[in-house]
Amino acid sequence: MKVGVLALQGDVPEHLAALGAVLHGDDIVPVRTPEDLAEAEALFMPGGESTTIARLLVQGGLWNPIADRLKSGMPTLATCAGLILLSHELVPSLSGLDPPTFDVLNVQVRRNDYGSQGESFEAPIRVEGLIGGPFPGVFIRSPRIHSVGEGVSPFAWHGSEVVGVRSGMIWGLCFHPELSGDPRIHRMFLESAHQALKVPISGATGPRRRRR
Ligand code: GLN
């Protein structure tokens, strides 16, 4: 399975490294153009600055191709800024600067709602179906999920607060699994994507693909 990482801005190297722990390098595609996207069967949308990523998506001609792939069900894991971009609706942020969204996850989200960079924190996260105990959640100027609408299931919680949701194979997280040094969520997502797409995963999570 070829897995893309949207590579316009943000913590792209960290996602590439996290994926490198569970996939062969030649199955990981940094996505900067529509041609790169066409190679990818699943997509990771990293954390970063959602307004900047949205602007670069439009400028680079990637907004519409990604919207089409999302609507056709491409398995996608979005973290932090990525979650903002997938959400149905943004509760206006304090800055008043809010990006357009793809509207494929029926949640209301507010940017920067856990505070500023200085208020970043780490906390144990309970993740449904994750073996091996709580997940180390890293929150950096994270969005908060204000409401979860029809068709969306919460699957990760910080205390009683929902910090991870999914709708089919579109997953969104307020925190950054790519920064925690723990590959379990990347692996869990890839295994689900593999089931959904019925394609083999290379590397540690599946059988090695034979090279030509
Ligand atoms: N606050 C950022 C935004 O609104 C997201 C933060 C992050 O991805 N770490 O885009």
PDB file of C-alpha atoms and ligand atoms in Angstrom:
ATOM      1  CA  MET A   1       0.000   0.000   0.000  1.00  0.00           C
ATOM      2  CA  LYS A   2       1.399   3.400  -1.011  1.00  0.00           C
ATOM      3  CA  VAL A   3       0.840   5.926   1.741  1.00  0.00           C
ATOM      4  CA  GLY A   4       1.045   9.657   1.142  1.00  0.00           C
ATOM      5  CA  VAL A   5       2.050  12.349   3.607  1.00  0.00           C
ATOM      6  CA  LEU A   6       0.827  15.818   2.702  1.00  0.00           C
ATOM      7  CA  ALA A   7       4.149  17.630   2.588  1.00  0.00           C
ATOM      8  CA  LEU A   8       3.404  21.331   2.143  1.00  0.00           C
ATOM      9  CA  GLN A   9       4.035  22.627   5.675  1.00  0.00           C
ATOM     10  CA  GLY A  10       4.155  21.426   9.270  1.00  0.00           C
ATOM     11  CA  ASP A  11       5.532  18.356  10.978  1.00  0.00           C
ATOM     12  CA  VAL A  12       6.051  16.411   7.772  1.00  0.00           C
ATOM     13  CA  PRO A  13       9.490  14.926   8.661  1.00  0.00           C
ATOM     14  CA  GLU A  14       8.040  13.602  11.912  1.00  0.00           C
ATOM     15  CA  HIS A  15       5.175  11.834  10.075  1.00  0.00           C
ATOM     16  CA  LEU A  16       7.625  10.430   7.524  1.00  0.00           C
ATOM     17  CA  ALA A  17       9.790   9.119  10.374  1.00  0.00           C
ATOM     18  CA  ALA A  18       6.810   7.643  12.241  1.00  0.00           C
ATOM     19  CA  LEU A  19       5.683   5.900   9.065  1.00  0.00           C
ATOM     20  CA  GLY A  20       9.233   4.760   8.383  1.00  0.00           C
ATOM     21  CA  ALA A  21       8.979   2.717  11.579  1.00  0.00           C
ATOM     22  CA  VAL A  22       6.052   0.702  10.181  1.00  0.00           C
ATOM     23  CA  LEU A  23       6.393   0.801   6.371  1.00  0.00           C
ATOM     24  CA  HIS A  24       9.123   0.324   3.771  1.00  0.00           C
ATOM     25  CA  GLY A  25      10.463   3.664   2.579  1.00  0.00           C
ATOM     26  CA  ASP A  26       9.449   3.085  -1.028  1.00  0.00           C
ATOM     27  CA  ASP A  27       5.803   2.844   0.036  1.00  0.00           C
ATOM     28  CA  ILE A  28       5.852   6.337   1.569  1.00  0.00           C
ATOM     29  CA  VAL A  29       5.053   9.222  -0.805  1.00  0.00           C
ATOM     30  CA  PRO A  30       5.507  12.879   0.205  1.00  0.00           C
ATOM     31  CA  VAL A  31       2.537  14.587  -1.479  1.00  0.00           C
ATOM     32  CA  ARG A  32       3.251  18.017  -2.963  1.00  0.00           C
ATOM     33  CA  THR A  33       1.481  17.766  -6.328  1.00  0.00           C
ATOM     34  CA  PRO A  34      -1.658  16.156  -7.795  1.00  0.00           C
ATOM     35  CA  GLU A  35       0.650  13.590  -9.437  1.00  0.00           C
ATOM     36  CA  ASP A  36       2.050  12.584  -6.026  1.00  0.00           C
ATOM     37  CA  LEU A  37      -1.490  12.312  -4.676  1.00  0.00           C
ATOM     38  CA  ALA A  38      -2.504  10.005  -7.515  1.00  0.00           C
ATOM     39  CA  GLU A  39       0.151   7.519  -6.333  1.00  0.00           C
ATOM     40  CA  ALA A  40      -1.154   7.431  -2.760  1.00  0.00           C
ATOM     41  CA  GLU A  41      -3.810   4.962  -1.606  1.00  0.00           C
ATOM     42  CA  ALA A  42      -4.057   6.487   1.869  1.00  0.00           C
ATOM     43  CA  LEU A  43      -3.071   9.922   3.194  1.00  0.00           C
ATOM     44  CA  PHE A  44      -1.665  11.456   6.361  1.00  0.00           C
ATOM     45  CA  MET A  45      -2.420  15.140   6.907  1.00  0.00           C
ATOM     46  CA  PRO A  46       0.083  16.565   9.394  1.00  0.00           C
ATOM     47  CA  GLY A  47      -0.068  19.172  12.081  1.00  0.00           C
ATOM     48  CA  GLY A  48       1.214  22.626  11.269  1.00  0.00           C
ATOM     49  CA  GLU A  49      -0.601  25.841  10.513  1.00  0.00           C
ATOM     50  CA  SER A  50      -4.000  25.111   9.008  1.00  0.00           C
ATOM     51  CA  THR A  51      -4.390  28.536   7.362  1.00  0.00           C
ATOM     52  CA  THR A  52      -0.995  28.154   5.660  1.00  0.00           C
ATOM     53  CA  ILE A  53      -1.630  24.564   4.599  1.00  0.00           C
ATOM     54  CA  ALA A  54      -5.024  25.573   3.156  1.00  0.00           C
ATOM     55  CA  ARG A  55      -3.451  28.421   1.190  1.00  0.00           C
ATOM     56  CA  LEU A  56      -0.697  26.172  -0.186  1.00  0.00           C
ATOM     57  CA  LEU A  57      -3.248  23.495  -1.107  1.00  0.00           C
ATOM     58  CA  VAL A  58      -5.187  25.986  -3.186  1.00  0.00           C
ATOM     59  CA  GLN A  59      -2.082  27.578  -4.742  1.00  0.00           C
ATOM     60  CA  GLY A  60      -0.599  24.211  -5.640  1.00  0.00           C
ATOM     61  CA  GLY A  61      -3.773  22.905  -7.259  1.00  0.00           C
ATOM     62  CA  LEU A  62      -4.164  20.177  -4.621  1.00  0.00           C
ATOM     63  CA  TRP A  63      -7.350  21.352  -2.907  1.00  0.00           C
ATOM     64  CA  ASN A  64      -9.814  19.927  -5.439  1.00  0.00           C
ATOM     65  CA  PRO A  65      -7.982  16.631  -6.064  1.00  0.00           C
ATOM     66  CA  ILE A  66      -7.796  16.002  -2.296  1.00  0.00           C
ATOM     67  CA  ALA A  67     -11.468  16.944  -1.865  1.00  0.00           C
ATOM     68  CA  ASP A  68     -12.383  14.408  -4.571  1.00  0.00           C
ATOM     69  CA  ARG A  69     -10.265  11.651  -3.013  1.00  0.00           C
ATOM     70  CA  LEU A  70     -11.648  12.360   0.464  1.00  0.00           C
ATOM     71  CA  LYS A  71     -15.204  12.171  -0.849  1.00  0.00           C
ATOM     72  CA  SER A  72     -14.419   8.897  -2.579  1.00  0.00           C
ATOM     73  CA  GLY A  73     -13.287   7.464   0.788  1.00  0.00           C
ATOM     74  CA  MET A  74      -9.485   7.585   0.663  1.00  0.00           C
ATOM     75  CA  PRO A  75      -8.319   6.446   4.124  1.00  0.00           C
ATOM     76  CA  THR A  76      -6.957   9.566   5.786  1.00  0.00           C
ATOM     77  CA  LEU A  77      -5.422  10.227   9.186  1.00  0.00           C
ATOM     78  CA  ALA A  78      -5.374  13.923  10.040  1.00  0.00           C
ATOM     79  CA  THR A  79      -3.617  15.322  13.079  1.00  0.00           C
ATOM     80  CA  CYS A  80      -4.215  18.725  14.659  1.00  0.00           C
ATOM     81  CA  ALA A  81      -4.110  21.226  11.751  1.00  0.00           C
ATOM     82  CA  GLY A  82      -5.167  18.283   9.560  1.00  0.00           C
ATOM     83  CA  LEU A  83      -8.246  17.728  11.746  1.00  0.00           C
ATOM     84  CA  ILE A  84      -9.159  21.416  11.391  1.00  0.00           C
ATOM     85  CA  LEU A  85      -9.027  21.095   7.604  1.00  0.00           C
ATOM     86  CA  LEU A  86     -11.276  18.014   7.519  1.00  0.00           C
ATOM     87  CA  SER A  87     -13.958  19.299   9.876  1.00  0.00           C
ATOM     88  CA  HIS A  88     -17.513  20.226   8.971  1.00  0.00           C
ATOM     89  CA  GLU A  89     -17.475  23.563  10.741  1.00  0.00           C
ATOM     90  CA  LEU A  90     -15.080  25.819  12.638  1.00  0.00           C
ATOM     91  CA  VAL A  91     -16.188  27.652  15.746  1.00  0.00           C
ATOM     92  CA  PRO A  92     -14.590  31.087  15.169  1.00  0.00           C
ATOM     93  CA  SER A  93     -11.136  31.258  16.752  1.00  0.00           C
ATOM     94  CA  LEU A  94      -9.878  34.183  18.836  1.00  0.00           C
ATOM     95  CA  SER A  95      -7.669  35.384  15.988  1.00  0.00           C
ATOM     96  CA  GLY A  96     -10.637  35.421  13.633  1.00  0.00           C
ATOM     97  CA  LEU A  97      -8.431  33.663  11.084  1.00  0.00           C
ATOM     98  CA  ASP A  98      -9.977  30.364  10.082  1.00  0.00           C
ATOM     99  CA  PRO A  99      -9.245  28.329   6.976  1.00  0.00           C
ATOM    100  CA  PRO A 100     -11.763  26.818   4.579  1.00  0.00           C
ATOM    101  CA  THR A 101     -12.427  23.152   5.351  1.00  0.00           C
ATOM    102  CA  PHE A 102     -13.031  19.977   3.340  1.00  0.00           C
ATOM    103  CA  ASP A 103     -16.152  19.166   5.391  1.00  0.00           C
ATOM    104  CA  VAL A 104     -15.677  15.387   5.487  1.00  0.00           C
ATOM    105  CA  LEU A 105     -15.770  14.894   9.289  1.00  0.00           C
ATOM    106  CA  ASN A 106     -19.026  15.967  10.870  1.00  0.00           C
ATOM    107  CA  VAL A 107     -17.508  17.763  13.843  1.00  0.00           C
ATOM    108  CA  GLN A 108     -17.325  21.330  15.071  1.00  0.00           C
ATOM    109  CA  VAL A 109     -13.774  22.310  15.945  1.00  0.00           C
ATOM    110  CA  ARG A 110     -12.104  25.449  17.262  1.00  0.00           C
ATOM    111  CA  ARG A 111      -8.507  26.311  16.424  1.00  0.00           C
ATOM    112  CA  ASN A 112      -5.960  26.883  19.211  1.00  0.00           C
ATOM    113  CA  ASP A 113      -8.589  26.099  21.841  1.00  0.00           C
ATOM    114  CA  TYR A 114      -6.161  24.432  24.271  1.00  0.00           C
ATOM    115  CA  GLY A 115      -4.125  27.633  24.430  1.00  0.00           C
ATOM    116  CA  SER A 116      -0.928  29.009  22.956  1.00  0.00           C
ATOM    117  CA  GLN A 117       2.388  27.334  22.177  1.00  0.00           C
ATOM    118  CA  GLY A 118       3.482  27.890  25.809  1.00  0.00           C
ATOM    119  CA  GLU A 119       0.456  25.972  27.025  1.00  0.00           C
ATOM    120  CA  SER A 120       1.398  22.854  25.060  1.00  0.00           C
ATOM    121  CA  PHE A 121       1.142  19.723  27.158  1.00  0.00           C
ATOM    122  CA  GLU A 122       1.418  15.961  27.191  1.00  0.00           C
ATOM    123  CA  ALA A 123      -1.248  13.708  28.646  1.00  0.00           C
ATOM    124  CA  PRO A 124      -2.242  10.043  28.558  1.00  0.00           C
ATOM    125  CA  ILE A 125      -4.970   9.366  26.015  1.00  0.00           C
ATOM    126  CA  ARG A 126      -7.383   6.458  26.095  1.00  0.00           C
ATOM    127  CA  VAL A 127      -7.703   5.056  22.584  1.00  0.00           C
ATOM    128  CA  GLU A 128     -10.389   2.502  21.840  1.00  0.00           C
ATOM    129  CA  GLY A 129      -8.935  -0.761  20.577  1.00  0.00           C
ATOM    130  CA  LEU A 130      -5.322   0.227  21.227  1.00  0.00           C
ATOM    131  CA  ILE A 131      -3.316  -2.520  22.886  1.00  0.00           C
ATOM    132  CA  GLY A 132      -0.602  -1.648  25.400  1.00  0.00           C
ATOM    133  CA  GLY A 133      -2.178   1.019  27.588  1.00  0.00           C
ATOM    134  CA  PRO A 134      -2.798   4.745  27.220  1.00  0.00           C
ATOM    135  CA  PHE A 135      -1.225   6.646  24.347  1.00  0.00           C
ATOM    136  CA  PRO A 136       1.173   9.531  25.081  1.00  0.00           C
ATOM    137  CA  GLY A 137      -0.760  12.491  23.669  1.00  0.00           C
ATOM    138  CA  VAL A 138       1.191  15.575  22.617  1.00  0.00           C
ATOM    139  CA  PHE A 139      -0.960  18.720  22.325  1.00  0.00           C
ATOM    140  CA  ILE A 140       0.497  21.815  20.630  1.00  0.00           C
ATOM    141  CA  ARG A 141      -1.854  24.753  19.999  1.00  0.00           C
ATOM    142  CA  SER A 142      -4.392  22.029  19.441  1.00  0.00           C
ATOM    143  CA  PRO A 143      -7.922  22.367  18.176  1.00  0.00           C
ATOM    144  CA  ARG A 144     -10.699  21.318  20.531  1.00  0.00           C
ATOM    145  CA  ILE A 145     -13.633  19.237  19.304  1.00  0.00           C
ATOM    146  CA  HIS A 146     -16.758  21.186  20.338  1.00  0.00           C
ATOM    147  CA  SER A 147     -19.373  18.800  19.022  1.00  0.00           C
ATOM    148  CA  VAL A 148     -19.581  15.458  17.268  1.00  0.00           C
ATOM    149  CA  GLY A 149     -22.319  15.050  14.676  1.00  0.00           C
ATOM    150  CA  GLU A 150     -24.072  12.152  13.045  1.00  0.00           C
ATOM    151  CA  GLY A 151     -21.898   9.572  11.333  1.00  0.00           C
ATOM    152  CA  VAL A 152     -18.833  10.312  13.455  1.00  0.00           C
ATOM    153  CA  SER A 153     -17.571   8.061  16.265  1.00  0.00           C
ATOM    154  CA  PRO A 154     -15.291   9.225  19.040  1.00  0.00           C
ATOM    155  CA  PHE A 155     -12.426   6.798  19.628  1.00  0.00           C
ATOM    156  CA  ALA A 156      -9.887   8.736  21.751  1.00  0.00           C
ATOM    157  CA  TRP A 157     -10.389  10.624  25.000  1.00  0.00           C
ATOM    158  CA  HIS A 158      -8.368  12.915  27.275  1.00  0.00           C
ATOM    159  CA  GLY A 159     -10.237  12.422  30.531  1.00  0.00           C
ATOM    160  CA  SER A 160     -13.848  12.733  29.449  1.00  0.00           C
ATOM    161  CA  GLU A 161     -13.073  14.976  26.488  1.00  0.00           C
ATOM    162  CA  VAL A 162     -13.124  13.599  22.944  1.00  0.00           C
ATOM    163  CA  VAL A 163      -9.764  14.120  21.209  1.00  0.00           C
ATOM    164  CA  GLY A 164     -10.031  11.591  18.381  1.00  0.00           C
ATOM    165  CA  VAL A 165     -12.895  10.874  15.973  1.00  0.00           C
ATOM    166  CA  ARG A 166     -13.499   8.859  12.861  1.00  0.00           C
ATOM    167  CA  SER A 167     -16.057   8.489  10.142  1.00  0.00           C
ATOM    168  CA  GLY A 168     -15.355   5.383   8.110  1.00  0.00           C
ATOM    169  CA  MET A 169     -11.674   5.609   7.236  1.00  0.00           C
ATOM    170  CA  ILE A 170     -11.408   9.366   7.797  1.00  0.00           C
ATOM    171  CA  TRP A 171      -9.739   9.826  11.197  1.00  0.00           C
ATOM    172  CA  GLY A 172      -9.006  13.090  12.988  1.00  0.00           C
ATOM    173  CA  LEU A 173      -6.925  13.663  16.127  1.00  0.00           C
ATOM    174  CA  CYS A 174      -6.396  16.788  18.261  1.00  0.00           C
ATOM    175  CA  PHE A 175      -2.968  15.504  19.318  1.00  0.00           C
ATOM    176  CA  HIS A 176       0.201  14.479  17.469  1.00  0.00           C
ATOM    177  CA  PRO A 177       0.995  10.750  17.376  1.00  0.00           C
ATOM    178  CA  GLU A 178       3.865  11.611  15.007  1.00  0.00           C
ATOM    179  CA  LEU A 179       5.619  13.475  17.858  1.00  0.00           C
ATOM    180  CA  SER A 180       5.244  10.884  20.585  1.00  0.00           C
ATOM    181  CA  GLY A 181       7.741   8.271  19.386  1.00  0.00           C
ATOM    182  CA  ASP A 182       4.957   5.687  19.709  1.00  0.00           C
ATOM    183  CA  PRO A 183       3.935   4.145  16.373  1.00  0.00           C
ATOM    184  CA  ARG A 184       0.797   2.362  17.624  1.00  0.00           C
ATOM    185  CA  ILE A 185      -1.757   4.786  16.177  1.00  0.00           C
ATOM    186  CA  HIS A 186       0.020   4.933  12.799  1.00  0.00           C
ATOM    187  CA  ARG A 187       0.052   1.140  12.795  1.00  0.00           C
ATOM    188  CA  MET A 188      -3.598   0.849  13.868  1.00  0.00           C
ATOM    189  CA  PHE A 189      -4.662   3.255  11.122  1.00  0.00           C
ATOM    190  CA  LEU A 190      -2.627   1.413   8.468  1.00  0.00           C
ATOM    191  CA  GLU A 191      -4.103  -1.916   9.513  1.00  0.00           C
ATOM    192  CA  SER A 192      -7.631  -0.501   9.196  1.00  0.00           C
ATOM    193  CA  ALA A 193      -6.792   1.089   5.846  1.00  0.00           C
ATOM    194  CA  HIS A 194      -5.389  -2.224   4.706  1.00  0.00           C
ATOM    195  CA  GLN A 195      -8.653  -3.960   5.656  1.00  0.00           C
ATOM    196  CA  ALA A 196     -10.703  -1.265   3.937  1.00  0.00           C
ATOM    197  CA  LEU A 197      -8.672  -1.251   0.724  1.00  0.00           C
ATOM    198  CA  LYS A 198      -7.846  -4.959   0.731  1.00  0.00           C
ATOM    199  CA  VAL A 199      -4.267  -4.223  -0.282  1.00  0.00           C
ATOM    200  CA  PRO A 200      -1.106  -5.489   1.377  1.00  0.00           C
ATOM    201  CA  ILE A 201       0.886  -3.337   3.786  1.00  0.00           C
ATOM    202  CA  SER A 202       4.640  -3.545   3.559  1.00  0.00           C
ATOM    203  CA  GLY A 203       7.051  -3.494   6.488  1.00  0.00           C
ATOM    204  CA  ALA A 204       6.474  -4.399  10.095  1.00  0.00           C
ATOM    205  CA  THR A 205       2.687  -4.351   9.851  1.00  0.00           C
ATOM    206  CA  GLY A 206       2.337  -6.756   6.962  1.00  0.00           C
ATOM    207  CA  PRO A 207       4.016  -9.051   4.472  1.00  0.00           C
ATOM    208  CA  ARG A 208       7.022  -7.688   2.590  1.00  0.00           C
ATOM    209  CA  ARG A 209       6.196  -6.727  -0.977  1.00  0.00           C
ATOM    210  CA  ARG A 210       8.380  -8.470  -3.501  1.00  0.00           C
ATOM    211  CA  ARG A 211      10.644  -6.048  -5.386  1.00  0.00           C
ATOM    212  CA  ARG A 212      10.951  -6.322  -9.138  1.00  0.00           C
TER     213      ARG A 212
HETATM  214  N1  GLN B   1      -3.057  25.835  15.819  1.00  0.00           N
HETATM  215  C1  GLN B   1      -2.737  25.235  14.552  1.00  0.00           C
HETATM  216  C2  GLN B   1      -3.733  25.655  13.486  1.00  0.00           C
HETATM  217  O1  GLN B   1      -4.727  26.202  13.787  1.00  0.00           O
HETATM  218  C3  GLN B   1      -2.707  23.731  14.645  1.00  0.00           C
HETATM  219  C4  GLN B   1      -1.643  23.331  15.607  1.00  0.00           C
HETATM  220  C5  GLN B   1      -0.930  22.080  15.239  1.00  0.00           C
HETATM  221  O2  GLN B   1      -1.138  21.477  14.207  1.00  0.00           O
HETATM  222  N2  GLN B   1      -0.038  21.717  16.115  1.00  0.00           N
HETATM  223  O3  GLN B   1      -3.506  25.427  12.363  1.00  0.00           O
END
